[in-house]
Coordinates of C-alpha atoms in Angstrom, one line a residue:
M623 CA -53.4 -55.7 -82.3
A624 CA -53.1 -52.1 -82.9
A625 CA -49.9 -50.1 -82.5
S626 CA -51.5 -47.5 -80.3
S627 CA -52.6 -50.2 -77.8
S628 CA -50.9 -50.1 -74.5
V629 CA -49.2 -53.5 -73.5
V630 CA -47.5 -54.1 -70.3
P631 CA -44.0 -55.7 -70.9
V632 CA -44.4 -59.3 -69.7
A633 CA -42.0 -62.3 -69.9
V634 CA -42.0 -64.7 -72.7
S635 CA -43.4 -67.2 -70.2
A636 CA -43.7 -66.4 -66.6
A637 CA -41.6 -69.5 -65.8
V638 CA -38.9 -69.1 -68.2
V639 CA -38.1 -65.4 -68.4
P640 CA -37.8 -63.0 -65.4
A641 CA -39.3 -59.6 -65.5
L642 CA -37.8 -57.3 -67.9
S643 CA -37.0 -53.9 -67.1
S644 CA -39.5 -51.4 -68.7
S645 CA -37.4 -48.3 -68.4
G646 CA -34.9 -46.6 -70.7
D647 CA -32.5 -46.2 -67.8
F648 CA -28.8 -47.3 -68.4
S649 CA -27.8 -46.8 -64.8
N650 CA -27.5 -50.6 -64.1
L651 CA -25.4 -52.0 -66.9
R652 CA -24.9 -55.5 -64.7
E653 CA -28.6 -56.0 -65.1
I654 CA -28.4 -55.1 -68.9
K655 CA -25.7 -57.5 -69.4
K656 CA -27.7 -60.5 -67.7
Q657 CA -30.7 -59.6 -69.9
L658 CA -28.5 -59.7 -72.9
L659 CA -26.9 -62.9 -71.9
L660 CA -30.4 -64.3 -71.2
I661 CA -31.9 -63.2 -74.6
A662 CA -28.8 -64.6 -76.4
G663 CA -29.4 -68.0 -75.1
L664 CA -33.2 -67.9 -75.8
T665 CA -32.9 -66.8 -79.3
R666 CA -30.2 -69.4 -79.9
E667 CA -32.4 -72.1 -78.7
R668 CA -34.9 -71.0 -81.4
G669 CA -32.6 -70.8 -84.2
L670 CA -32.7 -67.0 -84.5
L671 CA -29.0 -66.7 -85.0
H672 CA -28.4 -63.1 -86.0
S673 CA -30.5 -62.0 -83.0
S674 CA -28.4 -64.2 -80.6
K675 CA -25.1 -62.9 -82.3
W676 CA -26.2 -59.3 -81.9
S677 CA -27.1 -59.9 -78.1
A678 CA -23.8 -61.8 -77.5
E679 CA -21.6 -59.1 -79.0
L680 CA -23.3 -56.3 -77.0
A681 CA -23.0 -58.4 -73.9
F682 CA -19.3 -59.0 -74.6
S683 CA -18.8 -55.2 -74.7
L684 CA -19.8 -54.8 -71.1
P685 CA -17.8 -55.9 -68.0
A686 CA -17.6 -59.4 -67.2
L687 CA -20.0 -60.5 -64.3
P688 CA -18.7 -62.1 -61.2
L689 CA -19.6 -65.7 -60.6
S690 CA -22.1 -64.9 -57.8
E691 CA -24.1 -62.8 -60.3
L692 CA -24.3 -65.3 -63.2
Q693 CA -27.8 -66.5 -63.8
P694 CA -28.6 -70.2 -63.9
P695 CA -30.5 -71.4 -67.1
P696 CA -34.2 -70.7 -67.1
P697 CA -36.4 -73.5 -65.3
I698 CA -37.9 -76.1 -67.4
T699 CA -41.9 -76.3 -67.6
E700 CA -43.9 -79.3 -67.7
E701 CA -44.6 -78.8 -71.4
D702 CA -41.0 -78.4 -72.2
A703 CA -40.2 -81.7 -70.6
Q704 CA -42.8 -83.5 -72.4
D705 CA -41.5 -82.1 -75.8
M706 CA -38.0 -82.2 -74.8
D707 CA -36.9 -85.5 -77.0
A708 CA -38.8 -84.1 -80.0
Y709 CA -37.3 -80.5 -79.5
T710 CA -33.7 -81.8 -79.2
L711 CA -34.0 -83.9 -82.4
A712 CA -35.7 -81.3 -84.5
K713 CA -33.2 -78.6 -83.2
A714 CA -30.3 -81.0 -84.6
Y715 CA -32.1 -81.1 -87.9
F716 CA -32.8 -77.4 -88.1
D717 CA -29.1 -76.6 -87.4
V718 CA -28.1 -78.6 -90.5
K719 CA -30.7 -76.9 -92.4
E720 CA -33.2 -80.0 -92.8
Y721 CA -36.2 -77.7 -92.1
D722 CA -38.9 -80.1 -93.3
R723 CA -37.5 -82.8 -91.3
A724 CA -37.4 -80.8 -88.2
A725 CA -41.0 -79.6 -88.8
H726 CA -42.2 -83.2 -89.1
F727 CA -40.9 -84.2 -85.8
L728 CA -42.3 -81.2 -84.0
H729 CA -45.7 -81.4 -85.3
G730 CA -48.1 -81.8 -82.3
C731 CA -45.6 -80.3 -79.7
N732 CA -47.4 -78.0 -77.2
S733 CA -44.6 -76.0 -75.3
K734 CA -44.0 -72.4 -76.8
K735 CA -40.4 -73.2 -77.7
A736 CA -41.2 -76.4 -79.6
Y737 CA -44.1 -74.6 -81.4
F738 CA -42.1 -71.7 -82.5
L739 CA -39.4 -73.8 -83.9
Y740 CA -42.1 -76.0 -85.7
M741 CA -43.5 -72.8 -87.3
Y742 CA -40.1 -71.4 -88.1
S743 CA -38.9 -74.6 -89.7
R744 CA -41.9 -74.5 -92.1
Y745 CA -41.4 -70.7 -93.0
L746 CA -37.7 -71.3 -93.5
S747 CA -38.4 -74.4 -95.6
G748 CA -40.5 -72.3 -98.0
E749 CA -38.0 -69.5 -98.0
K750 CA -35.2 -72.0 -99.0
K751 CA -37.2 -73.6 -101.9
K752 CA -38.1 -70.0 -103.1
D753 CA -34.3 -69.0 -103.1
D754 CA -33.4 -72.1 -104.8
E755 CA -36.0 -71.3 -107.6
T756 CA -34.9 -67.7 -107.8
V757 CA -31.2 -68.7 -108.2
D758 CA -32.4 -71.1 -111.2
S759 CA -34.1 -68.1 -112.6
L760 CA -31.5 -65.6 -111.7
G761 CA -31.7 -63.5 -114.8
P762 CA -33.2 -61.5 -113.2
L763 CA -36.4 -61.3 -115.6
E764 CA -38.7 -63.7 -113.8
K765 CA -38.8 -61.9 -110.5
G766 CA -42.1 -61.9 -108.7
Q767 CA -43.1 -65.2 -110.1
V768 CA -41.4 -67.1 -107.3
K769 CA -43.2 -67.1 -103.9
N770 CA -43.0 -69.0 -100.6
E771 CA -45.9 -71.2 -100.8
A772 CA -45.9 -71.8 -97.1
L773 CA -46.8 -68.2 -96.2
R774 CA -50.6 -68.3 -96.4
E775 CA -51.1 -71.5 -94.3
L776 CA -48.7 -70.0 -91.7
R777 CA -50.6 -66.7 -91.7
V778 CA -54.0 -68.8 -91.1
E779 CA -52.6 -70.7 -88.2
L780 CA -50.6 -67.9 -86.5
S781 CA -53.6 -65.5 -86.9
K782 CA -55.9 -68.2 -84.8
K783 CA -53.1 -68.3 -82.1
H784 CA -52.9 -64.4 -82.4
Q785 CA -56.7 -63.9 -81.8
A786 CA -56.6 -66.5 -78.8
R787 CA -53.6 -64.6 -77.3
E788 CA -51.6 -67.6 -77.3
L789 CA -48.6 -66.2 -79.0
D790 CA -45.4 -65.2 -76.9
G791 CA -42.8 -62.5 -78.1
F792 CA -41.3 -65.0 -80.6
G793 CA -44.3 -66.1 -82.0
L794 CA -45.4 -62.5 -82.6
Y795 CA -42.2 -61.8 -84.3
L796 CA -42.7 -64.7 -86.7
Y797 CA -46.3 -63.8 -87.4
G798 CA -45.1 -60.2 -88.2
V799 CA -42.5 -61.6 -90.4
V800 CA -45.2 -63.8 -92.4
L801 CA -47.3 -60.6 -92.7
R802 CA -44.5 -58.5 -94.1
K803 CA -43.7 -61.3 -96.5
L804 CA -47.4 -61.3 -97.7
D805 CA -47.2 -57.4 -98.3
L806 CA -49.6 -56.8 -95.3
V807 CA -47.5 -53.7 -94.1
K808 CA -49.8 -52.2 -91.7
E809 CA -50.6 -55.5 -89.9
A810 CA -47.2 -56.4 -89.9
I811 CA -46.3 -53.0 -88.1
D812 CA -48.8 -53.6 -85.5
V813 CA -47.7 -57.0 -84.7
F814 CA -44.1 -56.0 -84.6
V815 CA -44.9 -53.2 -82.1
E816 CA -46.9 -55.8 -80.0
A817 CA -43.9 -58.2 -80.0
T818 CA -41.5 -55.3 -78.8
H819 CA -43.8 -54.6 -75.9
V820 CA -44.2 -58.4 -75.0
L821 CA -40.3 -59.2 -75.5
P822 CA -38.3 -56.0 -75.7
L823 CA -34.9 -57.6 -75.6
H824 CA -35.5 -59.5 -78.9
W825 CA -33.4 -57.4 -81.4
G826 CA -34.8 -59.1 -84.5
A827 CA -38.2 -57.6 -83.8
W828 CA -37.1 -54.2 -83.7
L829 CA -35.1 -54.6 -86.9
E830 CA -38.0 -56.0 -88.7
L831 CA -40.0 -52.9 -87.4
C832 CA -37.2 -50.7 -88.6
N833 CA -37.5 -52.2 -92.3
L834 CA -41.2 -51.1 -92.5
I835 CA -40.9 -47.5 -91.2
T836 CA -40.6 -45.2 -94.3
D837 CA -40.3 -41.7 -92.6
K838 CA -39.8 -39.8 -89.4
E839 CA -43.6 -39.0 -89.3
M840 CA -44.5 -42.7 -89.4
L841 CA -42.1 -43.3 -86.4
K842 CA -43.8 -40.5 -84.4
F843 CA -47.3 -42.5 -84.5
L844 CA -45.6 -45.9 -83.0
S845 CA -46.4 -46.5 -79.4
L846 CA -43.2 -48.3 -78.4
P847 CA -42.0 -49.5 -75.2
D848 CA -40.0 -47.4 -72.8
T849 CA -37.0 -49.7 -72.6
W850 CA -33.2 -49.3 -73.3
M851 CA -33.5 -51.5 -76.3
K852 CA -35.5 -48.5 -77.8
E853 CA -32.3 -46.2 -78.0
F854 CA -30.5 -48.9 -80.2
F855 CA -33.6 -49.0 -82.4
L856 CA -33.9 -45.3 -82.7
A857 CA -30.2 -45.0 -83.5
H858 CA -30.5 -47.6 -86.2
I859 CA -33.8 -46.1 -87.7
Y860 CA -32.2 -42.6 -87.9
T861 CA -29.3 -44.0 -89.7
E862 CA -31.6 -45.8 -92.3
L863 CA -33.8 -42.7 -92.6
Q864 CA -30.5 -40.6 -93.4
L865 CA -31.0 -38.5 -90.2
I866 CA -27.3 -38.8 -89.6
E867 CA -27.1 -36.0 -87.1
E868 CA -29.7 -37.6 -84.8
A869 CA -28.4 -41.1 -85.3
L870 CA -24.7 -40.1 -84.4
Q871 CA -26.0 -38.3 -81.2
K872 CA -27.8 -41.4 -80.2
Y873 CA -24.7 -43.6 -80.8
Q874 CA -22.6 -41.1 -78.8
N875 CA -24.9 -41.2 -76.0
L876 CA -24.9 -45.2 -76.0
I877 CA -21.1 -44.9 -76.0
D878 CA -21.1 -42.5 -73.0
V879 CA -23.4 -44.7 -70.8
G880 CA -21.0 -47.6 -71.2
F881 CA -21.2 -49.3 -74.7
S882 CA -17.7 -47.8 -76.0
K883 CA -16.4 -51.3 -76.7
S884 CA -19.2 -52.5 -78.8
S885 CA -18.1 -53.1 -82.3
Y886 CA -21.7 -53.0 -83.6
I887 CA -22.0 -49.3 -82.4
V888 CA -18.6 -48.4 -84.0
S889 CA -19.7 -50.1 -87.2
Q890 CA -22.8 -48.1 -87.2
I891 CA -21.0 -44.9 -86.7
A892 CA -18.7 -45.8 -89.8
V893 CA -21.8 -46.4 -91.8
A894 CA -23.4 -43.0 -90.8
Y895 CA -20.1 -41.2 -91.9
H896 CA -20.4 -43.1 -95.1
N897 CA -24.0 -42.1 -95.7
I898 CA -23.1 -38.5 -95.5
R899 CA -20.1 -38.7 -97.6
D900 CA -17.6 -38.0 -94.8
I901 CA -15.3 -40.4 -96.4
D902 CA -12.0 -39.7 -94.4
K903 CA -13.9 -40.0 -91.2
A904 CA -15.8 -43.3 -92.1
L905 CA -12.3 -44.7 -93.4
S906 CA -10.7 -43.9 -90.3
I907 CA -13.2 -45.5 -88.0
F908 CA -13.5 -48.6 -90.3
N909 CA -9.6 -48.9 -90.2
E910 CA -9.8 -48.8 -86.4
L911 CA -12.6 -51.4 -86.4
R912 CA -10.6 -53.8 -88.5
K913 CA -7.7 -53.4 -85.9
Q914 CA -10.2 -54.4 -83.1
D915 CA -11.9 -57.2 -85.0
P916 CA -9.8 -58.3 -87.7
Y917 CA -12.1 -61.2 -88.8
R918 CA -15.2 -59.3 -89.2
I919 CA -16.9 -59.4 -92.4
E920 CA -20.2 -57.4 -91.5
N921 CA -20.2 -54.0 -93.2
M922 CA -16.9 -54.7 -95.0
D923 CA -18.7 -54.2 -98.4
T924 CA -19.5 -50.5 -97.2
F925 CA -15.8 -50.2 -96.4
S926 CA -14.9 -51.3 -99.7
N927 CA -17.3 -48.8 -101.5
L928 CA -15.3 -46.0 -99.5
L929 CA -12.1 -47.3 -100.8
Y930 CA -13.5 -47.6 -104.3
V931 CA -14.6 -44.0 -104.1
R932 CA -11.1 -42.9 -103.1
S933 CA -9.5 -45.1 -105.9
M934 CA -7.3 -46.8 -103.2
K935 CA -6.5 -49.9 -105.3
S936 CA -3.9 -51.4 -103.1
E937 CA -6.1 -51.3 -99.9
L938 CA -9.2 -52.6 -101.9
S939 CA -7.1 -55.5 -103.2
Y940 CA -5.7 -56.4 -99.7
L941 CA -9.2 -56.2 -98.3
A942 CA -10.4 -58.5 -100.9
H943 CA -7.7 -61.0 -100.4
N944 CA -8.1 -60.9 -96.6
L945 CA -11.8 -61.6 -96.8
C946 CA -11.3 -64.5 -99.2
E947 CA -8.9 -66.1 -96.6
I948 CA -11.8 -65.6 -94.0
D949 CA -14.6 -66.7 -96.0
K950 CA -14.9 -66.6 -99.8
Y951 CA -18.7 -67.5 -100.0
R952 CA -20.1 -64.6 -98.0
V953 CA -22.1 -62.1 -99.8
E954 CA -19.9 -59.3 -98.3
T955 CA -16.7 -60.8 -99.6
C956 CA -18.3 -61.2 -103.2
C957 CA -19.3 -57.7 -103.2
V958 CA -15.6 -56.4 -102.0
I959 CA -14.2 -58.5 -104.8
G960 CA -16.9 -57.1 -107.2
N961 CA -15.9 -53.6 -106.3
Y962 CA -12.1 -54.3 -106.9
Y963 CA -12.7 -55.4 -110.3
S964 CA -14.9 -52.4 -111.0
L965 CA -12.1 -50.2 -110.0
R966 CA -9.9 -51.9 -112.5
S967 CA -12.5 -51.4 -115.2
Q968 CA -13.2 -55.3 -115.5
H969 CA -16.9 -54.7 -115.4
E970 CA -17.9 -58.1 -116.6
K971 CA -16.0 -59.9 -113.9
A972 CA -17.6 -57.5 -111.2
A973 CA -20.9 -58.2 -112.4
L974 CA -20.2 -62.0 -112.2
Y975 CA -19.0 -61.3 -108.6
F976 CA -22.3 -59.5 -107.7
Q977 CA -24.3 -62.3 -109.3
R978 CA -22.6 -64.7 -107.1
A979 CA -23.4 -62.5 -104.0
L980 CA -27.0 -62.8 -105.1
K981 CA -27.0 -66.4 -105.4
L982 CA -25.9 -66.7 -101.9
N983 CA -28.5 -64.2 -100.8
P984 CA -31.1 -63.0 -103.4
R985 CA -32.3 -60.4 -100.9
Y986 CA -28.9 -58.6 -100.4
L987 CA -29.6 -55.0 -101.1
G988 CA -26.0 -53.9 -101.9
A989 CA -25.3 -56.6 -104.6
W990 CA -28.4 -55.6 -106.5
T991 CA -27.5 -51.8 -106.6
L992 CA -23.8 -52.6 -107.4
M993 CA -24.9 -54.8 -110.2
G994 CA -27.0 -52.0 -111.6
H995 CA -23.9 -49.9 -111.7
E996 CA -22.0 -52.3 -113.6
Y997 CA -24.5 -53.0 -116.1
M998 CA -24.7 -49.2 -116.8
E999 CA -20.9 -49.3 -117.3
M1000 CA -21.5 -51.9 -119.8
K1001 CA -24.3 -50.0 -121.4
N1002 CA -26.8 -52.7 -120.7
T1003 CA -29.5 -50.6 -119.7
S1004 CA -32.3 -53.2 -119.7
A1005 CA -30.3 -55.4 -117.3
A1006 CA -29.5 -52.2 -115.1
I1007 CA -33.0 -51.2 -114.8
Q1008 CA -34.0 -55.0 -113.5
A1009 CA -31.2 -54.8 -111.1
Y1010 CA -32.2 -51.5 -109.7
R1011 CA -35.8 -52.5 -109.4
H1012 CA -34.8 -55.4 -107.5
A1013 CA -33.1 -53.2 -105.0
I1014 CA -36.0 -51.2 -104.4
E1015 CA -38.1 -54.1 -104.0
V1016 CA -35.6 -55.3 -101.2
N1017 CA -35.5 -51.7 -99.6
K1018 CA -37.6 -48.9 -100.9
R1019 CA -35.3 -46.5 -99.1
D1020 CA -32.4 -47.3 -101.0
Y1021 CA -31.6 -43.7 -102.8
R1022 CA -28.9 -45.3 -104.9
A1023 CA -31.3 -47.5 -106.6
W1024 CA -33.8 -44.7 -107.4
Y1025 CA -30.9 -42.4 -108.6
G1026 CA -29.6 -45.4 -110.8
L1027 CA -32.9 -45.7 -112.4
G1028 CA -33.1 -41.9 -113.1
Q1029 CA -29.6 -42.2 -114.9
T1030 CA -30.7 -45.2 -116.8
Y1031 CA -33.9 -43.5 -118.2
E1032 CA -31.7 -40.4 -118.7
I1033 CA -29.5 -42.6 -121.2
L1034 CA -32.8 -43.7 -122.9
K1035 CA -33.8 -40.1 -123.3
M1036 CA -37.0 -40.4 -121.2
P1037 CA -37.0 -37.2 -119.2
F1038 CA -40.5 -38.0 -117.6
Y1039 CA -39.4 -41.2 -116.2
C1040 CA -36.1 -40.1 -115.0
L1041 CA -37.6 -37.0 -113.3
Y1042 CA -39.9 -39.2 -111.3
Y1043 CA -37.1 -41.5 -110.2
Y1044 CA -34.7 -38.6 -109.4
R1045 CA -37.5 -36.9 -107.3
R1046 CA -37.7 -40.1 -105.2
A1047 CA -34.0 -40.1 -104.6
H1048 CA -34.2 -36.5 -103.6
Q1049 CA -36.9 -37.2 -101.1
L1050 CA -34.6 -39.9 -99.5
R1051 CA -31.7 -37.6 -99.6
P1052 CA -32.9 -33.9 -99.5
N1053 CA -29.3 -32.7 -98.5
D1054 CA -27.5 -34.5 -101.4
S1055 CA -26.6 -31.9 -104.1
R1056 CA -26.2 -34.8 -106.7
M1057 CA -29.9 -35.6 -106.7
L1058 CA -30.8 -31.9 -107.0
V1059 CA -28.4 -31.2 -109.9
A1060 CA -29.8 -34.3 -111.7
L1061 CA -33.4 -33.0 -111.1
G1062 CA -32.4 -29.5 -112.4
E1063 CA -30.9 -31.1 -115.7
C1064 CA -34.3 -33.0 -115.9
Y1065 CA -36.4 -30.0 -115.5
E1066 CA -34.1 -28.0 -117.9
K1067 CA -34.7 -30.6 -120.6
L1068 CA -38.4 -30.5 -120.1
N1069 CA -37.9 -26.6 -120.4
Q1070 CA -39.4 -26.1 -116.9
L1071 CA -36.6 -23.5 -116.2
V1072 CA -38.1 -22.1 -113.0
E1073 CA -38.0 -25.3 -111.2
A1074 CA -34.5 -26.1 -112.7
K1075 CA -33.3 -22.8 -111.3
K1076 CA -34.8 -23.8 -107.8
C1077 CA -32.9 -27.1 -108.0
Y1078 CA -29.5 -25.7 -109.0
W1079 CA -29.6 -23.1 -106.3
R1080 CA -30.8 -25.4 -103.7
A1081 CA -27.8 -27.8 -104.6
Y1082 CA -25.6 -25.0 -104.0
A1083 CA -27.2 -24.1 -100.6
V1084 CA -26.8 -27.5 -99.2
G1085 CA -23.1 -27.9 -100.1
D1086 CA -22.5 -28.7 -103.7
V1087 CA -20.0 -31.8 -103.8
E1088 CA -19.3 -31.7 -107.4
K1089 CA -19.1 -27.9 -107.7
M1090 CA -21.3 -27.9 -110.8
A1091 CA -24.6 -26.3 -109.5
L1092 CA -23.6 -22.8 -110.1
V1093 CA -22.1 -23.3 -113.4
K1094 CA -25.3 -25.0 -114.5
L1095 CA -27.5 -22.2 -113.0
A1096 CA -25.2 -19.6 -114.6
K1097 CA -25.6 -21.2 -118.0
L1098 CA -29.4 -21.2 -117.3
H1099 CA -29.1 -17.3 -116.7
E1100 CA -27.0 -17.0 -119.7
Q1101 CA -29.9 -18.8 -121.8
L1102 CA -32.6 -16.5 -120.3
T1103 CA -30.3 -13.3 -121.0
E1104 CA -30.0 -12.5 -117.3
S1105 CA -26.5 -11.6 -117.7
E1106 CA -26.0 -9.9 -114.2
Q1107 CA -27.3 -13.1 -112.4
A1108 CA -25.2 -15.2 -114.6
A1109 CA -21.9 -13.2 -113.7
Q1110 CA -22.8 -13.5 -110.1
C1111 CA -23.1 -17.2 -110.3
Y1112 CA -19.8 -17.4 -112.1
I1113 CA -18.2 -15.4 -109.5
K1114 CA -19.4 -17.3 -106.7
Y1115 CA -18.1 -20.6 -108.5
I1116 CA -14.7 -19.1 -109.1
Q1117 CA -14.7 -17.9 -105.2
D1118 CA -15.4 -21.5 -104.2
I1119 CA -12.9 -23.2 -106.2
Y1120 CA -10.1 -20.7 -105.0
S1121 CA -11.2 -20.7 -101.2
C1122 CA -11.3 -24.7 -100.9
G1123 CA -7.6 -24.8 -101.0
E1124 CA -7.4 -27.9 -103.2
I1125 CA -5.6 -28.0 -106.5
V1126 CA -8.1 -29.6 -108.6
E1127 CA -8.7 -29.2 -112.3
H1128 CA -12.2 -27.7 -112.8
L1129 CA -13.4 -28.0 -116.2
E1130 CA -15.7 -25.2 -116.2
E1131 CA -13.2 -22.7 -114.7
S1132 CA -12.2 -21.5 -118.2
T1133 CA -15.9 -21.0 -119.2
A1134 CA -16.5 -18.9 -116.1
F1135 CA -13.5 -16.5 -116.9
R1136 CA -14.5 -16.2 -120.3
Y1137 CA -18.1 -15.1 -119.5
L1138 CA -16.9 -12.7 -116.9
A1139 CA -14.2 -11.2 -119.2
Q1140 CA -17.1 -10.6 -121.9
Y1141 CA -19.4 -9.4 -119.1
Y1142 CA -16.9 -6.9 -117.8
F1143 CA -15.9 -5.7 -121.1
K1144 CA -19.6 -5.2 -122.0
C1145 CA -19.8 -3.2 -118.8
K1146 CA -16.7 -1.1 -119.9
L1147 CA -14.8 -2.3 -116.7
W1148 CA -11.4 -2.6 -118.5
D1149 CA -9.3 -3.7 -115.4
E1150 CA -11.7 -6.4 -114.4
A1151 CA -12.2 -7.6 -118.0
S1152 CA -8.5 -7.5 -118.5
A1153 CA -7.8 -9.6 -115.2
C1154 CA -10.4 -12.3 -116.4
A1155 CA -9.0 -12.3 -119.9
Q1156 CA -5.6 -12.9 -118.6
K1157 CA -6.9 -15.9 -116.7
C1158 CA -8.5 -17.1 -120.0
C1159 CA -5.2 -17.2 -121.3
A1160 CA -4.1 -20.0 -118.8
F1161 CA -6.4 -22.5 -120.5
N1162 CA -6.1 -24.2 -123.9
D1163 CA -9.8 -23.7 -125.0
T1164 CA -10.0 -20.1 -124.2
R1165 CA -6.4 -18.8 -124.6
E1166 CA -7.1 -17.3 -128.2
E1167 CA -10.2 -15.6 -127.0
G1168 CA -8.5 -14.1 -123.8
K1169 CA -5.6 -12.9 -126.2
A1170 CA -7.9 -11.3 -128.4
L1171 CA -10.0 -9.6 -125.8
L1172 CA -6.8 -8.0 -124.1
R1173 CA -5.8 -6.7 -127.5
Q1174 CA -9.3 -5.1 -127.7
I1175 CA -9.1 -3.7 -124.3
L1176 CA -5.6 -2.2 -125.0
Q1177 CA -6.9 -0.7 -128.4
L1178 CA -9.9 1.0 -126.5
R1179 CA -7.8 2.3 -123.8
N1180 CA -5.2 3.6 -126.4
Q1181 CA -8.2 5.3 -128.1
G1182 CA -8.9 7.1 -124.8
E1183 CA -12.0 5.2 -123.9
T1184 CA -13.0 5.8 -120.4
P1185 CA -14.1 3.0 -118.1
S1186 CA -17.7 2.9 -116.9
T1187 CA -18.6 4.1 -113.5
E1188 CA -22.3 3.5 -113.8
M1189 CA -22.5 -0.4 -113.3
P1190 CA -20.4 -1.3 -110.3
A1191 CA -19.8 -5.1 -110.6
P1192 CA -18.4 -7.4 -107.9
F1193 CA -14.7 -8.2 -108.5
F1194 CA -12.4 -10.8 -106.7
L1195 CA -8.9 -11.6 -106.3
P1196 CA -7.9 -15.1 -105.2
A1197 CA -6.0 -13.5 -102.3
S1198 CA -9.1 -11.9 -100.8
L1199 CA -11.4 -14.8 -101.2
S1200 CA -13.0 -16.3 -97.8
A1201 CA -13.9 -19.9 -97.4
N1202 CA -17.3 -18.8 -96.0
N1203 CA -19.2 -18.2 -99.5
T1204 CA -21.0 -21.4 -99.6
P1205 CA -24.0 -21.8 -97.4
T1206 CA -24.3 -25.2 -96.1
R1207 CA -27.5 -26.1 -94.0
R1208 CA -30.0 -28.9 -93.7
V1209 CA -33.2 -28.4 -95.8
S1210 CA -36.2 -30.5 -96.4
P1211 CA -37.0 -32.0 -99.8
L1212 CA -38.0 -29.3 -102.4
N1213 CA -41.5 -28.6 -103.2
L1214 CA -41.4 -29.1 -106.9
S1215 CA -44.3 -29.2 -109.5
S1216 CA -45.7 -32.8 -109.7
V1217 CA -44.5 -34.2 -113.1
T1218 CA -44.7 -38.1 -113.2
P1219 CA -44.6 -40.4 -115.9

C-alpha cells in the first residue's frame, strides 16, 4: 500500500482493541495512559518486548488511574479460544528462545495473535542462526555472506496476506521488517506507514520507519496518521537527523503536556545535547537520570562517551563497575568498559570489549564505530575500515563512521577517497566544524585551494570547536601571497583565543604573533610590530625571532625611520577584545565541487 494512501485508523481487531484516538491532542492524559497500558499488554503477548517496555515506561510517567477507570483485559474471540492451548505452549517456548519449537506448535493456527507469533518465531529463528554464524566469523572480513534464510519465504507468505488485506497492525509491522531486511526500502517504508495508520500505538513500527528516513525532505512526503504518537516519532527522527533544535523543542512540548517524569524523554534530551557537543549540559542530565533510575543501562554507553571526552577517569571507572554489577553481559556495559580501557590507552583491551559487545549484538552501531577508533589507535587501518563499514551498514546516518573512514584513508594517503567520506560526514553534520576542517585539508592536498578556503571559512562561521580553521585559512592565504587576508585571519584567531576566557595552550598562537609581527614590520607600523614581537618572546619557538625583530625596530627608530601612515592595519589589545567576534549560525551543507573516488 502506498505511503500517500489515506487509511482510516482502525483497531487491531474490532473485538480486541477499542477505537484509537486519531488526533494529536494531549488534553486527555488518562485516555492516553489507558491506551499505553493496553498496547503494552498486546505487544507483550506477541513477544515484542522492547515496544512493550517503551509503552510501560511511558505509562508509568503518567498519574495512576483509579480502580473504576482501569480497563478489563480485551475479550477473547472464537479463533483465540480455538488456538489458546497451542498459543500458550508456543509462547512459553518463545520466551525461552526456542523459536523453531514455538513455530512448530503454532503451524495451522488461524487467530491473528497466534499467526503473528508463528511468523515472528520463524523470523527470529532465522536471525538467531544468522547471528550465531556471524559471531563465528566475526573478523569481520566475511560480512555480507551470512544471511537470514527464512526471509524470502516469509516475504512470499506475508505478501499474499497483505494483498488479501488480512494483516493487522502487528502483521504489517513484521512484513515491513522482512522487506527492510531484504533491502526493499521503498516497499518497507510504505508498509510501515500503513502499519502506523492501522495501529498508531505500536512504537516498534514508528521506530522502524525512523531507521529508514535519511533526510527531512523524505519525511515531508510521508502521509502519517494525526495521532499523539506522531509527536514522539518526530522528536526521535529529528534527533537522528541531527535537527537538534527541533528535537529539543518537541521534547520540551511533551514535558509541558505532562510527560515530565518520563525517563525516556530525559535520556533523549541528554542524547540530543551529546549530539551537538554541549557536553556539560548532557553530563548534567545524565547524572540526574542516574539518580532517578540508578539501574538503567540504556544510553549509558553515550554517557560514557561524554566522560571519555572530558577524561573523567574516576567517574568512568565507577560507571563501568556499577554497570558490571547490574549486568556485565549487556552491550552497553561492554562499550562502557571498552571506553574505560581506551581512556587508559589500553587499546587492545578496549577492542576486546567492543568485540564482546558485537558478539552479544552484531547490529549494535556504537560498538562498531568505537572498535574502528581503537583499531585506528593501534594503526590497524584495514581492520578499522572494516569496522567503520559495518557501522555504516547498520546505520548510514552515523557520521562518526564516515568521518572515521575519511581519517583512515587520509593515513593511507588516498585523498580522493577521504574527500568522499568527509563529504558524506559533512552532509550529515553540516554545522560540525571538524568535518569542514577535514574537508578543507583534503581540498588543500588536492590543490583545490578555492574550495579549501570555502571550507575553512565555513568552519569558522559555524563555530570552530578546535580553533584551527582560521589558522589554516591564514596559512592558505600566506601560501597564495595574500598577506592582508592572512593577517586578518591571524588577528581574528588571536581575538577569539583571548575572548573565550579559557587558559588553554594554543599551539598556533606563536605562529600568529610571528606572522603579524613581520606583517606590521613590512607595513612600517613599528608600535604594532613591536607589540607582536614582544608577544613572540613569550614562546620558545619564536623567542629568538621576536628578540631579533625588536632589535631591528629599535635600530630603525634610532635611525629616524618614520612609521607608515598609508596602510592602516587593524590592531588589537587583549583588554579591548569582545567575545562577539565569531559568527555562529546554522548553515546547510556546503555546495562543493563534486570529487568522488
